[in-house]
Amino acid sequence: MSSLSRELVFLILQFLDEEKFRDAVHKLEQESGLFFNVKYFEEKVLAGEWDEVEKYLTGFTKVDDNRYSMKIFFEIRKQKYLEALDRNDKVRAVEILVNDLKAFSSFNEDLFKEITHLLTLNNFRENEQLSKYGDTKSARNIMLIELKKLIEANPLFRDKLIFPSFKTSRLRTLINQSLNWQHQLCKNPRSNPDIKTLFVDHSCSPTNGSRATTPVNLPVAAVAKPSSYVPLGAHIGPFTPAPVASNANALAGWMMNGNPSTSSQVPVVAASSLSGPPNQVSVLKHARTPIALGMMDYQNNEHEPLMKRLRTAQSVDEVTYPTPPQQASCLFDDLPRTVVCTLPQGSTVTSMDFHPSFHSVLAVGCANGEISLWEVGQREKLISKPFKIWDTSACSVLFQAAFVKDSSISVSRVSWSADGNFIGVAFTKHLIHLYAYQAPNDLQQRLEIDAHVGGVNDLAFSNPNKQLCILTCGDDKLIKVWDLTGKKLFNFEGHAAPVYSICPHQKENIQFIFSTSVDGKIKAWLYDDMGSRVDYDAPGQWCTTMLYSADGSRLFSCGTSKDGDSFLVEWNESEGALKRTYAGFRKKFHGIVQFDTTKGRFLAAGEDNQIKFWDMDNINVLTSTDAEGGLPSLPRLRFNKEGNILGVSTADGGLKVLANSDGIKYLRAIEARSYEASKASFETKVPGSSVVTNISPLISKIEHMDRNSPAGLAPTLNGVDSMPRCMERKRSLEDVSDKSKALEFTELVDPVQCRTVTMPDSMDPTTNKVARLLYTNSGVGLLALGLKGIQRLWKWSRNELNPSGKATASVVPQHWQPNSGLLMTNDAPDNSEAAVPCIALSKNDSYVMSACGGKISLFNMMTFKVMATFMPPPPISTFLAFHPQDNNIIAIGMEDSTIHIYNVRVDEVKSKLKGHQKRITGLAFSAQLNILVSAGADAQLFFWSIDSWDKKKSLSIQLPAGNAAIGDTRVQFHIDQVNLLVCHETQLAIYDASKMELVRQWVPQDGLFGSISSATYSCNSQLVYAAFTDGNIGVFDADTLRPRCRIASTAYLHQTTLNSQNVYPIVVTAHPHEPNQFAIGLSDGSIKVIEPRESDGRWGIKARVDSAMQQNGRTASPSTTK
């Protein structure tokens, strides 16, 4: 729903409320899901109208949406149950228990048993936890308090709890303005028109009198209230846009508030864009002394046609959402406030920026003109570039004279391009530098521009017309746009003072630039020669910086006045006015406050020797930190893109790195892998030579950097680079002739060297051989889909042997079925051996979707009942994947090579993606990159945008010579949602999905020679488990694709099985929480869970020779610790 459509719903709600249509109001609230009426909800809860309470709630959330929603429904149903018991209505209590509360038993079985036990008590207050339960009224009041806390904390209710603030009878006012506009366009306007209908446009009938010279301002009351209600939306909406004269030119822009002092001017009515043509915009009246931020029409007859409004459908409504106190701890946990490390830069930090994809790589600019790159996870400065003029002869005489007079120069801005391939650096004298980023220790000089006379105050990248450009602004009062060759594309003039900052942005297809100058003026520019569209004053009227939120929907600015007062504000994009001003700045400082945004949720600013944080929806400071001291009075700061790491400058010329819990885990993982890598060395033998050279420890170290590190940019074969990355000469994967020396790895050949457990099964496994296997997301169960279409579930119970209740190889699980004895059986054809089973599990484990040659079935995981079936063949479904943001949307790969984007809730195929030549064998979503990657039996990878479902790129996997482009190809994203694991029978490969190119490849060799049947990342994406058709299982380092461990079939199969048939793993899946646990489905139908020995703890530990093995005359194969 577009932003204007949302606002129309609010107007209708207001109208219905004013007309006393109470039932209709609440029905529309529920059906639209835009406004949750807390007062109405309270009334129904206190009245005990539970059915209406749940019905109203379902307009905003479902039971299984998240833990808050589940708790809300549970509390309501528990109260309903207790009230039935209190009335001694055991029959009704049993109904509630079975129909309502049993749904929660799978999530907390012990609690459900305790609730059931209440039926056996004469008075449930005998239960200790319910001993203080009073009467019904007081219990409802207590529960209501808890429900309101849960609702306020539930992100699904965000911005839905407060009705937008606007004037009464607003819909009537808009209709009146529309009629007024229509009256102005009448050929024969009357002074007192008689408006009798809204169903057609108003037009005065001809008269002999003269035309009225001024419009008739109709009062709101002119739109008479109907004697009987007629729904407005059914007849007059969408409103018809008023005709616009051919010379009435308007610019894309924000709705502009008129100057109050000019109230006598002719009213201008904005044409609605609810369902008008895409280029329909508001008609703006030019004002010379505006008081609100917006775009202005310069009344040029030769101006471009009307363009789209800047607002998008995602823009934020004017809602003030206060942060509930009970949410504070949750919010604090999301903020990076823990100091992880201090980095000694050696000079005052003036600017910094994290890489957009490699979230621990930080670019830093300094007061001495130096720029540095840090890998903060390793506390390592990857590269440092002191200031140097690259080509003095190309610099202007003015710069050369200024530099001779004063050679000191500082970095004013360092910035990454959006794709992370370039770093732009602006200096305080004339110049900008552009570097190409090739690898962690490789910045190549790309471009030097003498950009401005005086200082270059800001630099940014933008993509007008899909062309990467550099934007700069400076002391010469100009804004300039450059291409990557140094050609100047645009030169924006109009500021009367030095330009302090620039903020490029895009709304829909309109690209524009905000700029601020040191006289406190804000201007906006399109990429044309028509001048600025905005001329307004920033709060403080001095130096101001503007930033958009991460999702691009909200605009903020932070600035300081000459008197030292600081202002942090949010702008209302729809009207160009200030939406809110944030409080919390205490002191006056000589300098300018710096700020940043993250996650579309938080703001941070450096002031008073500390970092202050705000929730975007609350004007008060959320919290602050001094980062353990040592910060300057106005510290510089910068979030990484994930918002889990924060860099901040220190007073002694260094940096501190702060992180939240996720950021700390992320950095520790990098540090741990770097430590392991620093101990490892490997050798490369040059063909035709007996010389063996050790690859330098530095390159080895870089190879083991975090998966988000640029170390993975160049393709490598079998986990080993063919050449050091610091070499400038580039070679393709086919040109690599160097072959790595075989690496030793741990070999497990005996059952005592690892732990295994076999899934018990009452059914003969050979009759329903496993084809697909996955863990439940909670980690307590294992789900298998067989070739006959039957799904089986195993669960581990919580007991003394297994206190966590999670899946483990130390305890035999239970083959679980509901009391009804139902099996989850798919619609399968008679010849099911030819079918391609596919399965996908919802995030909350509530339901599973699967198919086996027939219709897709949706099963309830608690009852095993079929909830729905859809998509009957042909074509046959071959792969299923849930959309990462919406469980109701599924990507379905088909036998006919198409991909259907299907909405379960409305039972409709939203899009059909075509491009593959053979059936779809793999699908993977990346929420980080907003893409869907598909793989087919044609050995092709396709990258699709999940916003438009357009194809972004396709490529063939690089097969070894002599191999045909056939065989299933599977894909899975790393936890960073950027790197992609591709599994084919001939290889394992890692792709950088942000660049859609190959990074690393491994082909079977050195003890792992069989074809690959299946592969998967471990839950932390540090390992890759691969199953082979010769029975081996390989454990690989996920960064380098080097084998850590080979598990022979003798280690997990009984001798009788080994002697009787060729059994090998068909499918492998990794535990969602235990990185060293995985499960395999074997060709004989059996399923096993495998873990390292408890004494080892992880895969790749050097095998110890057990005494039992010595007695049997057997020893482990030689191995090395990885």
Tab-separated table of N, CA and C in Angstrom, residues 358-480:
chain	number	residue	atom	x	y	z
A	358	PHE	N	32.368	-5.763	3.793
A	358	PHE	CA	33.277	-6.394	4.733
A	358	PHE	C	33.250	-5.561	6.011
A	359	HIS	N	32.397	-5.989	6.951
A	359	HIS	CA	31.931	-5.099	8.010
A	359	HIS	C	32.959	-4.797	9.090
A	360	SER	N	34.117	-5.423	9.025
A	360	SER	CA	35.152	-5.120	10.015
A	360	SER	C	36.326	-4.380	9.393
A	361	VAL	N	36.229	-4.014	8.120
A	361	VAL	CA	37.288	-3.249	7.448
A	361	VAL	C	36.925	-1.770	7.533
A	362	LEU	N	37.823	-0.988	8.135
A	362	LEU	CA	37.558	0.424	8.423
A	362	LEU	C	38.585	1.309	7.728
A	363	ALA	N	38.085	2.276	6.946
A	363	ALA	CA	38.955	3.285	6.336
A	363	ALA	C	38.996	4.499	7.258
A	364	VAL	N	40.190	5.033	7.472
A	364	VAL	CA	40.384	6.132	8.423
A	364	VAL	C	41.177	7.242	7.746
A	365	GLY	N	40.705	8.493	7.883
A	365	GLY	CA	41.437	9.665	7.414
A	365	GLY	C	41.910	10.490	8.595
A	366	CYS	N	43.081	11.108	8.449
A	366	CYS	CA	43.710	11.749	9.601
A	366	CYS	C	44.040	13.214	9.330
A	367	ALA	N	44.371	13.909	10.416
A	367	ALA	CA	44.698	15.328	10.341
A	367	ALA	C	46.032	15.578	9.648
A	368	ASN	N	46.882	14.554	9.554
A	368	ASN	CA	48.164	14.715	8.860
A	368	ASN	C	48.089	14.327	7.391
A	369	GLY	N	46.877	14.092	6.886
A	369	GLY	CA	46.688	13.748	5.489
A	369	GLY	C	46.790	12.272	5.182
A	370	GLU	N	47.098	11.455	6.173
A	370	GLU	CA	47.252	10.014	5.972
A	370	GLU	C	45.887	9.325	5.933
A	371	ILE	N	45.781	8.274	5.124
A	371	ILE	CA	44.618	7.393	5.201
A	371	ILE	C	45.109	5.984	5.510
A	372	SER	N	44.311	5.245	6.252
A	372	SER	CA	44.677	3.884	6.649
A	372	SER	C	43.476	2.967	6.491
A	373	LEU	N	43.784	1.693	6.313
A	373	LEU	CA	42.764	0.646	6.344
A	373	LEU	C	43.065	-0.269	7.514
A	374	TRP	N	42.069	-0.497	8.349
A	374	TRP	CA	42.197	-1.379	9.507
A	374	TRP	C	41.289	-2.592	9.343
A	375	GLU	N	41.786	-3.762	9.712
A	375	GLU	CA	40.938	-4.927	9.950
A	375	GLU	C	40.742	-4.982	11.457
A	376	VAL	N	39.615	-4.443	11.927
A	376	VAL	CA	39.446	-4.263	13.371
A	376	VAL	C	39.302	-5.592	14.094
A	377	GLY	N	38.875	-6.639	13.381
A	377	GLY	CA	38.780	-7.944	14.021
A	377	GLY	C	40.134	-8.510	14.382
A	378	GLN	N	41.170	-8.126	13.623
A	378	GLN	CA	42.525	-8.598	13.895
A	378	GLN	C	43.393	-7.536	14.565
A	379	ARG	N	42.804	-6.335	14.816
A	379	ARG	CA	43.566	-5.211	15.376
A	379	ARG	C	44.781	-4.892	14.495
A	380	GLU	N	44.627	-5.039	13.202
A	380	GLU	CA	45.765	-4.924	12.294
A	380	GLU	C	45.537	-3.796	11.295
A	381	LYS	N	46.550	-2.938	11.147
A	381	LYS	CA	46.515	-1.916	10.111
A	381	LYS	C	46.963	-2.575	8.807
A	382	LEU	N	46.039	-2.729	7.879
A	382	LEU	CA	46.332	-3.429	6.636
A	382	LEU	C	47.202	-2.606	5.708
A	383	ILE	N	46.972	-1.308	5.690
A	383	ILE	CA	47.717	-0.452	4.772
A	383	ILE	C	47.635	0.981	5.266
A	384	SER	N	48.661	1.762	4.950
A	384	SER	CA	48.669	3.172	5.318
A	384	SER	C	49.222	3.968	4.145
A	385	LYS	N	48.567	5.063	3.812
A	385	LYS	CA	48.974	5.899	2.692
A	385	LYS	C	49.152	7.334	3.173
A	386	PRO	N	50.420	7.787	3.375
A	386	PRO	CA	50.631	9.189	3.738
A	386	PRO	C	50.234	10.089	2.568
A	387	PHE	N	49.914	11.347	2.868
A	387	PHE	CA	49.528	12.243	1.783
A	387	PHE	C	50.705	12.478	0.842
A	388	LYS	N	50.393	12.445	-0.440
A	388	LYS	CA	51.388	12.684	-1.469
A	388	LYS	C	50.679	13.231	-2.697
A	389	ILE	N	51.245	14.235	-3.317
A	389	ILE	CA	50.687	14.745	-4.569
A	389	ILE	C	51.112	13.796	-5.678
A	390	TRP	N	50.165	13.246	-6.378
A	390	TRP	CA	50.498	12.243	-7.391
A	390	TRP	C	51.086	12.878	-8.652
A	391	ASP	N	50.538	13.999	-9.041
A	391	ASP	CA	51.010	14.644	-10.263
A	391	ASP	C	50.959	16.161	-10.065
A	392	THR	N	52.099	16.733	-9.661
A	392	THR	CA	52.134	18.162	-9.367
A	392	THR	C	51.826	18.998	-10.595
A	393	SER	N	52.270	18.537	-11.750
A	393	SER	CA	52.075	19.318	-12.977
A	393	SER	C	50.614	19.460	-13.353
A	394	ALA	N	49.790	18.523	-12.908
A	394	ALA	CA	48.366	18.581	-13.243
A	394	ALA	C	47.586	19.450	-12.262
A	395	CYS	N	48.226	19.874	-11.197
A	395	CYS	CA	47.530	20.683	-10.196
A	395	CYS	C	47.533	22.157	-10.615
A	396	SER	N	46.532	22.885	-10.131
A	396	SER	CA	46.390	24.290	-10.489
A	396	SER	C	47.492	25.124	-9.842
A	397	VAL	N	47.743	26.279	-10.433
A	397	VAL	CA	48.739	27.196	-9.890
A	397	VAL	C	48.326	27.646	-8.491
A	398	LEU	N	47.027	27.833	-8.300
A	398	LEU	CA	46.531	28.265	-6.986
A	398	LEU	C	46.866	27.241	-5.913
A	399	PHE	N	46.678	25.963	-6.246
A	399	PHE	CA	46.989	24.925	-5.264
A	399	PHE	C	48.486	24.875	-4.991
A	400	GLN	N	49.289	24.928	-6.048
A	400	GLN	CA	50.724	24.860	-5.863
A	400	GLN	C	51.225	26.014	-4.993
A	401	ALA	N	50.649	27.213	-5.219
A	401	ALA	CA	51.050	28.363	-4.404
A	401	ALA	C	50.634	28.182	-2.954
A	402	ALA	N	49.404	27.692	-2.750
A	402	ALA	CA	48.907	27.484	-1.382
A	402	ALA	C	49.709	26.410	-0.673
A	403	PHE	N	50.101	25.368	-1.409
A	403	PHE	CA	50.831	24.259	-0.787
A	403	PHE	C	52.254	24.670	-0.432
A	404	VAL	N	52.859	25.520	-1.296
A	404	VAL	CA	54.202	26.017	-0.993
A	404	VAL	C	54.167	26.898	0.247
A	405	LYS	N	53.122	27.688	0.368
A	405	LYS	CA	52.984	28.591	1.510
A	405	LYS	C	52.736	27.812	2.794
A	406	ASP	N	51.923	26.785	2.704
A	406	ASP	CA	51.596	25.977	3.891
A	406	ASP	C	51.373	24.544	3.423
A	407	SER	N	52.333	23.679	3.719
A	407	SER	CA	52.256	22.303	3.213
A	407	SER	C	51.412	21.381	4.084
A	408	SER	N	50.902	21.878	5.195
A	408	SER	CA	50.041	21.030	6.037
A	408	SER	C	48.722	20.775	5.324
A	409	ILE	N	48.232	19.541	5.423
A	409	ILE	CA	46.978	19.174	4.759
A	409	ILE	C	46.333	18.053	5.550
A	410	SER	N	45.015	18.076	5.641
A	410	SER	CA	44.263	17.075	6.407
A	410	SER	C	43.236	16.408	5.520
A	411	VAL	N	42.818	15.245	5.958
A	411	VAL	CA	41.694	14.559	5.302
A	411	VAL	C	40.405	15.126	5.881
A	412	SER	N	39.543	15.629	5.017
A	412	SER	CA	38.243	16.120	5.481
A	412	SER	C	37.168	15.053	5.367
A	413	ARG	N	37.358	14.099	4.450
A	413	ARG	CA	36.337	13.052	4.288
A	413	ARG	C	36.954	11.842	3.623
A	414	VAL	N	36.658	10.658	4.147
A	414	VAL	CA	37.001	9.401	3.495
A	414	VAL	C	35.710	8.607	3.354
A	415	SER	N	35.472	8.050	2.163
A	415	SER	CA	34.173	7.413	1.904
A	415	SER	C	34.339	6.258	0.930
A	416	TRP	N	33.640	5.147	1.220
A	416	TRP	CA	33.594	4.005	0.308
A	416	TRP	C	32.484	4.208	-0.725
A	417	SER	N	32.701	3.703	-1.913
A	417	SER	CA	31.595	3.596	-2.869
A	417	SER	C	30.655	2.501	-2.406
A	418	ALA	N	29.422	2.509	-2.906
A	418	ALA	CA	28.405	1.568	-2.426
A	418	ALA	C	28.787	0.125	-2.694
A	419	ASP	N	29.554	-0.135	-3.769
A	419	ASP	CA	29.962	-1.505	-4.054
A	419	ASP	C	31.274	-1.879	-3.372
A	420	GLY	N	31.912	-0.918	-2.691
A	420	GLY	CA	33.136	-1.209	-1.963
A	420	GLY	C	34.373	-1.329	-2.827
A	421	ASN	N	34.276	-0.967	-4.110
A	421	ASN	CA	35.426	-1.100	-5.004
A	421	ASN	C	36.331	0.132	-4.994
A	422	PHE	N	35.838	1.238	-4.460
A	422	PHE	CA	36.607	2.479	-4.491
A	422	PHE	C	36.548	3.174	-3.128
A	423	ILE	N	37.636	3.893	-2.834
A	423	ILE	CA	37.669	4.782	-1.678
A	423	ILE	C	37.931	6.188	-2.194
A	424	GLY	N	37.083	7.119	-1.812
A	424	GLY	CA	37.288	8.516	-2.147
A	424	GLY	C	37.815	9.265	-0.936
A	425	VAL	N	38.788	10.149	-1.157
A	425	VAL	CA	39.389	10.917	-0.066
A	425	VAL	C	39.368	12.394	-0.450
A	426	ALA	N	38.786	13.217	0.405
A	426	ALA	CA	38.776	14.666	0.198
A	426	ALA	C	39.751	15.306	1.179
A	427	PHE	N	40.465	16.324	0.703
A	427	PHE	CA	41.479	16.979	1.529
A	427	PHE	C	41.111	18.445	1.773
A	428	THR	N	41.760	19.032	2.748
A	428	THR	CA	41.452	20.417	3.130
A	428	THR	C	42.060	21.440	2.184
A	429	LYS	N	42.770	20.984	1.182
A	429	LYS	CA	43.286	21.882	0.141
A	429	LYS	C	43.029	21.267	-1.230
A	430	HIS	N	42.080	21.774	-1.957
A	430	HIS	CA	41.885	21.560	-3.384
A	430	HIS	C	41.602	20.121	-3.831
A	431	LEU	N	42.339	19.128	-3.306
A	431	LEU	CA	42.429	17.828	-3.958
A	431	LEU	C	41.429	16.803	-3.445
A	432	ILE	N	41.133	15.855	-4.338
A	432	ILE	CA	40.531	14.594	-3.931
A	432	ILE	C	41.343	13.471	-4.564
A	433	HIS	N	41.413	12.346	-3.870
A	433	HIS	CA	42.064	11.142	-4.386
A	433	HIS	C	41.043	10.024	-4.477
A	434	LEU	N	41.164	9.232	-5.529
A	434	LEU	CA	40.322	8.051	-5.684
A	434	LEU	C	41.225	6.833	-5.773
A	435	TYR	N	40.973	5.860	-4.877
A	435	TYR	CA	41.724	4.616	-4.878
A	435	TYR	C	40.818	3.472	-5.323
A	436	ALA	N	41.399	2.543	-6.072
A	436	ALA	CA	40.716	1.285	-6.373
A	436	ALA	C	41.144	0.265	-5.318
A	437	TYR	N	40.163	-0.414	-4.753
A	437	TYR	CA	40.413	-1.354	-3.650
A	437	TYR	C	40.447	-2.764	-4.219
A	438	GLN	N	41.619	-3.382	-4.174
A	438	GLN	CA	41.794	-4.698	-4.776
A	438	GLN	C	41.842	-5.814	-3.733
A	439	ALA	N	42.522	-5.569	-2.648
A	439	ALA	CA	42.713	-6.585	-1.609
A	439	ALA	C	43.063	-5.855	-0.321
A	440	PRO	N	43.103	-6.560	0.812
A	440	PRO	CA	43.327	-5.879	2.089
A	440	PRO	C	44.575	-5.006	2.110
A	441	ASN	N	45.629	-5.425	1.419
A	441	ASN	CA	46.867	-4.639	1.442
A	441	ASN	C	47.146	-3.994	0.094
A	442	ASP	N	46.120	-3.747	-0.675
A	442	ASP	CA	46.333	-3.262	-2.034
A	442	ASP	C	45.343	-2.157	-2.372
A	443	LEU	N	45.789	-0.909	-2.255
A	443	LEU	CA	45.027	0.242	-2.731
A	443	LEU	C	45.764	0.823	-3.931
A	444	GLN	N	45.090	0.860	-5.049
A	444	GLN	CA	45.740	1.360	-6.255
A	444	GLN	C	45.274	2.777	-6.553
A	445	GLN	N	46.235	3.660	-6.837
A	445	GLN	CA	45.903	5.034	-7.187
A	445	GLN	C	45.114	5.039	-8.494
A	446	ARG	N	43.942	5.661	-8.431
A	446	ARG	CA	43.093	5.678	-9.618
A	446	ARG	C	42.932	7.074	-10.219
A	447	LEU	N	42.749	8.068	-9.358
A	447	LEU	CA	42.422	9.388	-9.898
A	447	LEU	C	42.770	10.468	-8.883
A	448	GLU	N	43.385	11.540	-9.355
A	448	GLU	CA	43.633	12.726	-8.539
A	448	GLU	C	43.010	13.924	-9.248
A	449	ILE	N	42.181	14.682	-8.534
A	449	ILE	CA	41.494	15.829	-9.131
A	449	ILE	C	41.742	17.056	-8.273
A	450	ASP	N	42.144	18.141	-8.919
A	450	ASP	CA	42.182	19.447	-8.266
A	450	ASP	C	40.750	19.977	-8.342
A	451	ALA	N	39.953	19.650	-7.324
A	451	ALA	CA	38.494	19.743	-7.438
A	451	ALA	C	37.944	21.123	-7.102
A	452	HIS	N	38.480	21.785	-6.082
A	452	HIS	CA	37.908	23.044	-5.618
A	452	HIS	C	39.018	24.023	-5.246
A	453	VAL	N	38.675	25.274	-5.292
A	453	VAL	CA	39.581	26.314	-4.809
A	453	VAL	C	39.370	26.434	-3.298
A	454	GLY	N	40.405	26.131	-2.545
A	454	GLY	CA	40.262	26.065	-1.095
A	454	GLY	C	40.066	24.626	-0.661
A	455	GLY	N	39.402	24.434	0.466
A	455	GLY	CA	39.200	23.096	0.986
A	455	GLY	C	38.081	22.353	0.286
A	456	VAL	N	38.244	21.023	0.203
A	456	VAL	CA	37.154	20.138	-0.237
A	456	VAL	C	36.513	19.622	1.048
A	457	ASN	N	35.303	20.053	1.297
A	457	ASN	CA	34.698	19.806	2.613
A	457	ASN	C	33.961	18.487	2.733
A	458	ASP	N	33.531	17.903	1.608
A	458	ASP	CA	32.797	16.646	1.674
A	458	ASP	C	32.928	15.934	0.343
A	459	LEU	N	32.757	14.613	0.398
A	459	LEU	CA	32.833	13.772	-0.788
A	459	LEU	C	31.851	12.635	-0.625
A	460	ALA	N	31.184	12.272	-1.712
A	460	ALA	CA	30.237	11.157	-1.686
A	460	ALA	C	30.188	10.534	-3.074
A	461	PHE	N	29.618	9.319	-3.126
A	461	PHE	CA	29.420	8.634	-4.399
A	461	PHE	C	27.923	8.589	-4.708
A	462	SER	N	27.605	8.619	-5.985
A	462	SER	CA	26.212	8.448	-6.407
A	462	SER	C	26.200	7.757	-7.761
A	463	ASN	N	24.994	7.368	-8.198
A	463	ASN	CA	24.852	6.631	-9.452
A	463	ASN	C	23.788	7.243	-10.348
A	464	PRO	N	23.929	8.498	-10.764
A	464	PRO	CA	22.944	9.050	-11.701
A	464	PRO	C	23.019	8.304	-13.033
A	465	ASN	N	21.847	7.922	-13.529
A	465	ASN	CA	21.782	7.179	-14.796
A	465	ASN	C	22.659	5.927	-14.772
A	466	LYS	N	22.734	5.293	-13.578
A	466	LYS	CA	23.475	4.054	-13.389
A	466	LYS	C	24.968	4.197	-13.715
A	467	GLN	N	25.484	5.405	-13.568
A	467	GLN	CA	26.897	5.687	-13.787
A	467	GLN	C	27.506	6.126	-12.466
A	468	LEU	N	28.513	5.382	-11.995
A	468	LEU	CA	29.136	5.724	-10.723
A	468	LEU	C	29.868	7.051	-10.849
A	469	CYS	N	29.529	7.980	-9.972
A	469	CYS	CA	30.112	9.315	-10.009
A	469	CYS	C	30.591	9.720	-8.617
A	470	ILE	N	31.459	10.732	-8.587
A	470	ILE	CA	31.970	11.293	-7.339
A	470	ILE	C	31.376	12.683	-7.175
A	471	LEU	N	30.824	12.978	-6.007
A	471	LEU	CA	30.297	14.298	-5.687
A	471	LEU	C	31.244	14.969	-4.704
A	472	THR	N	31.518	16.240	-4.937
A	472	THR	CA	32.364	16.994	-4.015
A	472	THR	C	31.751	18.367	-3.766
A	473	CYS	N	32.124	18.990	-2.657
A	473	CYS	CA	31.732	20.362	-2.370
A	473	CYS	C	32.891	21.034	-1.650
A	474	GLY	N	32.937	22.381	-1.714
A	474	GLY	CA	34.105	23.013	-1.144
A	474	GLY	C	33.932	24.452	-0.725
A	475	ASP	N	35.059	25.030	-0.373
A	475	ASP	CA	35.079	26.414	0.085
A	475	ASP	C	34.732	27.403	-1.019
A	476	ASP	N	34.808	26.976	-2.271
A	476	ASP	CA	34.484	27.878	-3.384
A	476	ASP	C	32.990	27.984	-3.650
A	477	LYS	N	32.164	27.455	-2.708
A	477	LYS	CA	30.704	27.568	-2.747
A	477	LYS	C	30.067	26.721	-3.848
A	478	LEU	N	30.818	25.748	-4.356
A	478	LEU	CA	30.343	24.946	-5.481
A	478	LEU	C	30.151	23.489	-5.072
A	479	ILE	N	29.290	22.834	-5.829
A	479	ILE	CA	29.112	21.387	-5.752
A	479	ILE	C	29.416	20.849	-7.139
A	480	LYS	N	30.235	19.820	-7.218
A	480	LYS	CA	30.644	19.295	-8.511
A	480	LYS	C	30.421	17.789	-8.573
